[in-house]
Amino acid sequence: MCLHYQKVAGISILVWDIILTFQGESEYIWRMRRCVFKWFYFYFRYFLLAVHIFHLAISPALSSGQTPHSLCIIWYRYIILIAQLSFSMVHIILAIRVHALFNRNRKICVFLGSLILLESGFAVIHVVKCLPIEYLESCFLIKPHRDLADAHAVLIMTIQSILMGMFTFKRVVGVRLGWGRTPLMSFLMNEAASNYVVVFLLCGTGLAFVVFDDQRAIITFYWSTPLFSAVGCRLILNMERFARRYPPDEEIMLTSHITL
């Protein structure tokens, strides 16, 4: 019952966030040309909303205590894939920003791309080797495979730290060269820091539950849906709003001389 209330709270946050950002979405996102960021936005906003509604709809079946073990395995694999897809998409957005800050350096692109592929590959390994899993009364409270879950969470937090570290490095270098306090740099740092806090709280909480052998570790997944929706949408919406606020001529002034 407590878990059901948390899912209801999660969908309430999703709906409230849609209301808060609807004006900006209609003004900036709907008018965007067809590009990957537009589809990313619709994924974070509406696909994750549909996912959360799906979770509510199947709650009675998965919490009945009569769900076959094979379906619980499928459910666990589904959880890993959906969570990893959201992590990867957020990391892609941040990696593109870092790549731009480093003057589109090809080595940076290869490095960050390799990290995201490593993260995604590990998720696939987690899915393939998830057997056996343990659960008590229902599939909703699953005890993750401890070694895999620990390593997966640590890998995600490490990649997040690397991205944050690269933003911070550029900010420090920029301050020394005189452009580190521009509106663009301040905006990117604030966005990266906010995302960093959310991801660390999410992964850190789940990791703590796993370390203490607590089945409530899986609860972090049900909260990840509204959190990723809010974070992902704002990463895209705020960037588009910023770009409209500073036209190309002004943006050149803000982004010039961003070199090492």
Coordinates of C-alpha atoms in Angstrom, one line a residue:
M1 CA 0.0 0.0 0.0
C2 CA 2.8 2.4 0.9
L3 CA 4.4 1.7 -2.5
H4 CA 1.1 2.4 -4.2
Y5 CA 0.9 5.8 -2.5
Q6 CA 4.4 6.6 -3.7
K7 CA 3.5 5.8 -7.3
V8 CA 0.4 8.1 -7.0
A9 CA 2.6 10.8 -5.6
G10 CA 5.0 10.3 -8.5
I11 CA 2.3 10.7 -11.1
S12 CA 1.0 13.8 -9.2
I13 CA 4.5 15.3 -9.5
L14 CA 4.6 14.5 -13.2
V15 CA 1.2 16.1 -13.9
W16 CA 2.1 19.2 -11.8
D17 CA 5.4 19.5 -13.7
I18 CA 3.6 19.3 -17.1
I19 CA 1.3 22.2 -15.9
L20 CA 4.3 24.3 -14.8
T21 CA 6.2 23.8 -18.1
F22 CA 3.3 23.7 -20.5
Q23 CA 3.6 27.4 -21.6
G24 CA 7.3 27.1 -22.2
E25 CA 6.8 23.8 -24.0
S26 CA 4.2 25.3 -26.4
E27 CA 6.4 28.3 -27.0
Y28 CA 9.8 26.7 -27.5
I29 CA 9.5 22.9 -28.0
W30 CA 6.6 22.7 -30.4
R31 CA 8.2 25.3 -32.6
M32 CA 11.5 23.5 -32.7
R33 CA 12.6 21.9 -36.0
R34 CA 12.7 18.2 -36.0
C35 CA 15.9 17.2 -34.2
V36 CA 17.0 14.7 -31.6
F37 CA 16.5 17.1 -28.7
K38 CA 12.8 17.5 -29.6
W39 CA 12.3 13.7 -29.5
F40 CA 14.3 13.5 -26.3
Y41 CA 11.9 16.1 -24.8
F42 CA 8.8 14.1 -25.8
Y43 CA 10.4 11.0 -24.3
F44 CA 11.0 12.6 -21.0
R45 CA 7.7 14.4 -20.9
Y46 CA 5.1 12.0 -22.4
F47 CA 6.7 8.6 -22.7
L48 CA 7.7 8.6 -19.1
L49 CA 4.3 9.8 -18.1
A50 CA 2.8 6.8 -20.0
V51 CA 5.3 4.5 -18.3
H52 CA 4.2 5.7 -14.9
I53 CA 0.5 5.3 -15.7
F54 CA 1.4 1.7 -16.9
H55 CA 3.0 1.1 -13.5
L56 CA -0.2 2.1 -11.8
A57 CA -2.3 0.0 -14.1
I58 CA -0.4 -3.2 -13.5
S59 CA 0.1 -2.6 -9.7
P60 CA -2.8 -5.0 -8.7
A61 CA -1.4 -7.9 -10.8
L62 CA 2.2 -7.5 -9.7
S63 CA 1.3 -6.9 -6.0
S64 CA -1.1 -9.9 -5.8
G65 CA 1.6 -12.3 -4.6
Q66 CA 0.5 -14.7 -7.3
T67 CA 2.7 -13.4 -10.2
P68 CA 4.7 -16.2 -11.9
H69 CA 8.4 -16.0 -11.2
S70 CA 9.1 -15.7 -15.0
L71 CA 7.1 -12.5 -15.1
C72 CA 8.9 -11.1 -12.2
I73 CA 12.2 -11.7 -14.1
I74 CA 10.8 -9.8 -17.1
W75 CA 9.7 -7.0 -14.8
Y76 CA 13.2 -6.7 -13.3
R77 CA 14.8 -6.6 -16.7
Y78 CA 12.3 -4.0 -17.8
I79 CA 13.2 -1.8 -14.8
I80 CA 16.9 -1.9 -15.7
L81 CA 16.3 -1.1 -19.3
I82 CA 13.9 1.8 -18.7
A83 CA 16.2 3.3 -16.0
Q84 CA 19.3 3.0 -18.2
L85 CA 17.6 4.5 -21.2
S86 CA 16.8 7.6 -19.1
F87 CA 20.3 7.8 -17.6
S88 CA 21.8 7.4 -21.1
M89 CA 19.7 10.2 -22.6
V90 CA 20.5 12.6 -19.8
H91 CA 24.2 11.8 -20.2
I92 CA 24.0 12.3 -23.9
I93 CA 22.6 15.8 -23.4
L94 CA 25.3 16.7 -20.9
A95 CA 28.0 15.1 -23.1
I96 CA 27.0 17.2 -26.1
R97 CA 27.3 20.3 -23.9
V98 CA 30.7 19.3 -22.6
H99 CA 31.8 18.5 -26.2
A100 CA 30.7 22.0 -27.3
L101 CA 32.6 23.6 -24.3
F102 CA 35.8 21.8 -25.4
N103 CA 35.5 23.3 -28.9
R104 CA 34.1 20.0 -30.4
N105 CA 37.3 18.2 -29.7
R106 CA 37.1 14.8 -31.4
K107 CA 39.0 13.1 -28.5
I108 CA 36.5 14.4 -26.0
C109 CA 33.6 13.1 -28.2
V110 CA 35.2 9.6 -28.4
F111 CA 35.9 9.6 -24.7
L112 CA 32.4 10.6 -23.6
G113 CA 30.8 8.4 -26.2
S114 CA 32.8 5.4 -24.9
L115 CA 31.7 6.1 -21.4
I116 CA 28.0 6.2 -22.4
L117 CA 28.4 3.0 -24.4
L118 CA 30.2 1.3 -21.4
E119 CA 27.3 2.3 -19.2
S120 CA 24.7 1.0 -21.6
G121 CA 26.7 -2.2 -22.2
F122 CA 26.9 -2.9 -18.4
A123 CA 23.1 -2.5 -18.3
V124 CA 22.8 -5.2 -20.9
I125 CA 25.1 -7.4 -18.8
H126 CA 22.9 -6.7 -15.8
V127 CA 19.8 -7.7 -17.7
V128 CA 21.3 -10.9 -19.1
K129 CA 22.8 -12.0 -15.7
C130 CA 20.0 -10.9 -13.4
L131 CA 19.1 -14.5 -12.4
P132 CA 18.3 -15.4 -9.8
I133 CA 16.5 -12.6 -8.1
E134 CA 14.6 -12.7 -4.8
Y135 CA 11.3 -11.2 -3.9
L136 CA 8.8 -11.8 -1.1
E137 CA 5.2 -11.0 -1.5
S138 CA 5.2 -9.3 -4.8
C139 CA 7.3 -8.4 -7.9
F140 CA 7.2 -4.7 -6.9
L141 CA 9.6 -5.3 -4.0
I142 CA 12.5 -7.1 -5.7
K143 CA 15.9 -7.7 -4.1
P144 CA 18.4 -6.7 -6.9
H145 CA 21.5 -8.7 -7.7
R146 CA 23.8 -7.1 -5.2
D147 CA 27.1 -7.2 -7.1
L148 CA 25.6 -6.1 -10.4
A149 CA 23.4 -3.4 -8.8
D150 CA 26.3 -2.0 -6.8
A151 CA 28.7 -1.9 -9.8
H152 CA 26.0 -0.4 -12.1
A153 CA 25.1 2.4 -9.6
V154 CA 28.8 3.2 -9.0
L155 CA 29.5 3.3 -12.8
I156 CA 26.6 5.8 -13.4
M157 CA 27.8 8.0 -10.5
T158 CA 31.3 7.9 -11.8
I159 CA 30.3 9.0 -15.3
Q160 CA 28.1 11.7 -13.8
S161 CA 31.1 12.9 -11.7
I162 CA 33.4 12.9 -14.8
L163 CA 30.9 15.1 -16.7
M164 CA 30.5 17.4 -13.7
G165 CA 34.2 17.6 -13.3
M166 CA 34.7 18.6 -17.0
F167 CA 32.1 21.3 -16.6
T168 CA 33.9 22.5 -13.4
F169 CA 37.3 22.4 -15.1
K170 CA 36.0 24.6 -17.9
R171 CA 34.5 27.0 -15.5
V172 CA 37.7 27.4 -13.5
V173 CA 39.8 27.8 -16.7
G174 CA 37.2 30.3 -18.0
V175 CA 37.3 32.4 -14.8
R176 CA 41.0 32.7 -15.2
L177 CA 40.8 33.7 -18.8
G178 CA 37.9 36.2 -18.2
W179 CA 34.9 34.4 -19.8
G180 CA 34.0 31.9 -17.0
R181 CA 31.3 34.1 -15.5
T182 CA 29.4 34.7 -18.8
P183 CA 25.6 34.0 -18.7
L184 CA 26.2 30.9 -20.9
M185 CA 28.8 29.4 -18.6
S186 CA 26.8 30.1 -15.4
F187 CA 23.7 28.6 -17.0
L188 CA 25.6 25.4 -18.0
M189 CA 27.1 25.0 -14.6
N190 CA 23.8 25.5 -12.8
E191 CA 22.1 23.0 -15.0
A192 CA 24.9 20.4 -14.6
A193 CA 25.0 20.9 -10.8
S194 CA 21.2 20.4 -10.5
N195 CA 21.3 17.2 -12.5
Y196 CA 24.3 16.0 -10.6
V197 CA 22.5 16.4 -7.2
V198 CA 19.4 14.6 -8.5
V199 CA 21.3 11.6 -10.0
F200 CA 23.5 11.3 -6.9
L201 CA 20.5 11.3 -4.6
L202 CA 18.8 8.7 -6.7
C203 CA 21.7 6.4 -7.2
G204 CA 23.0 6.9 -3.7
T205 CA 19.7 6.1 -2.1
G206 CA 19.4 2.9 -4.2
L207 CA 22.9 1.9 -3.5
A208 CA 22.4 2.4 0.3
F209 CA 19.3 0.2 0.2
V210 CA 21.3 -2.5 -1.7
V211 CA 24.2 -2.4 0.7
F212 CA 21.9 -2.9 3.6
D213 CA 20.2 -5.7 1.8
D214 CA 16.9 -3.9 1.8
Q215 CA 14.3 -4.7 -0.9
R216 CA 13.2 -1.0 -0.9
A217 CA 16.1 -0.4 -3.2
I218 CA 13.6 -0.9 -6.0
I219 CA 11.5 2.0 -4.8
T220 CA 14.1 4.3 -6.3
F221 CA 13.1 3.2 -9.7
Y222 CA 9.5 4.3 -9.2
W223 CA 10.8 7.7 -8.2
S224 CA 13.2 7.9 -11.1
T225 CA 10.4 8.3 -13.6
P226 CA 9.1 11.7 -12.3
L227 CA 12.6 12.9 -11.5
F228 CA 14.0 12.0 -14.9
S229 CA 11.0 13.6 -16.5
A230 CA 11.5 16.9 -14.7
V231 CA 15.3 16.9 -15.1
G232 CA 15.4 15.9 -18.8
C233 CA 12.6 18.3 -19.8
R234 CA 14.3 21.2 -18.1
L235 CA 17.7 20.4 -19.6
I236 CA 16.2 20.8 -23.1
L237 CA 13.6 23.5 -22.4
N238 CA 15.9 25.8 -20.5
M239 CA 18.6 25.5 -23.2
E240 CA 16.1 26.4 -25.9
R241 CA 14.8 29.3 -23.8
F242 CA 18.4 30.5 -23.3
A243 CA 19.1 30.3 -27.0
R244 CA 16.1 32.4 -27.8
R245 CA 17.0 34.9 -25.1
Y246 CA 20.5 35.4 -26.5
P247 CA 20.3 35.6 -30.4
P248 CA 23.2 34.3 -32.5
D249 CA 25.1 37.6 -32.5
E250 CA 25.0 37.9 -28.7
E251 CA 25.7 34.1 -28.3
I252 CA 28.9 34.5 -30.3
M253 CA 30.0 37.1 -27.9
L254 CA 29.3 34.8 -25.0
T255 CA 30.9 31.6 -26.4
S256 CA 34.0 33.1 -28.2
H257 CA 37.4 32.1 -26.9
I258 CA 36.2 29.0 -25.1
T259 CA 39.5 27.2 -25.5
L260 CA 42.1 25.6 -23.3

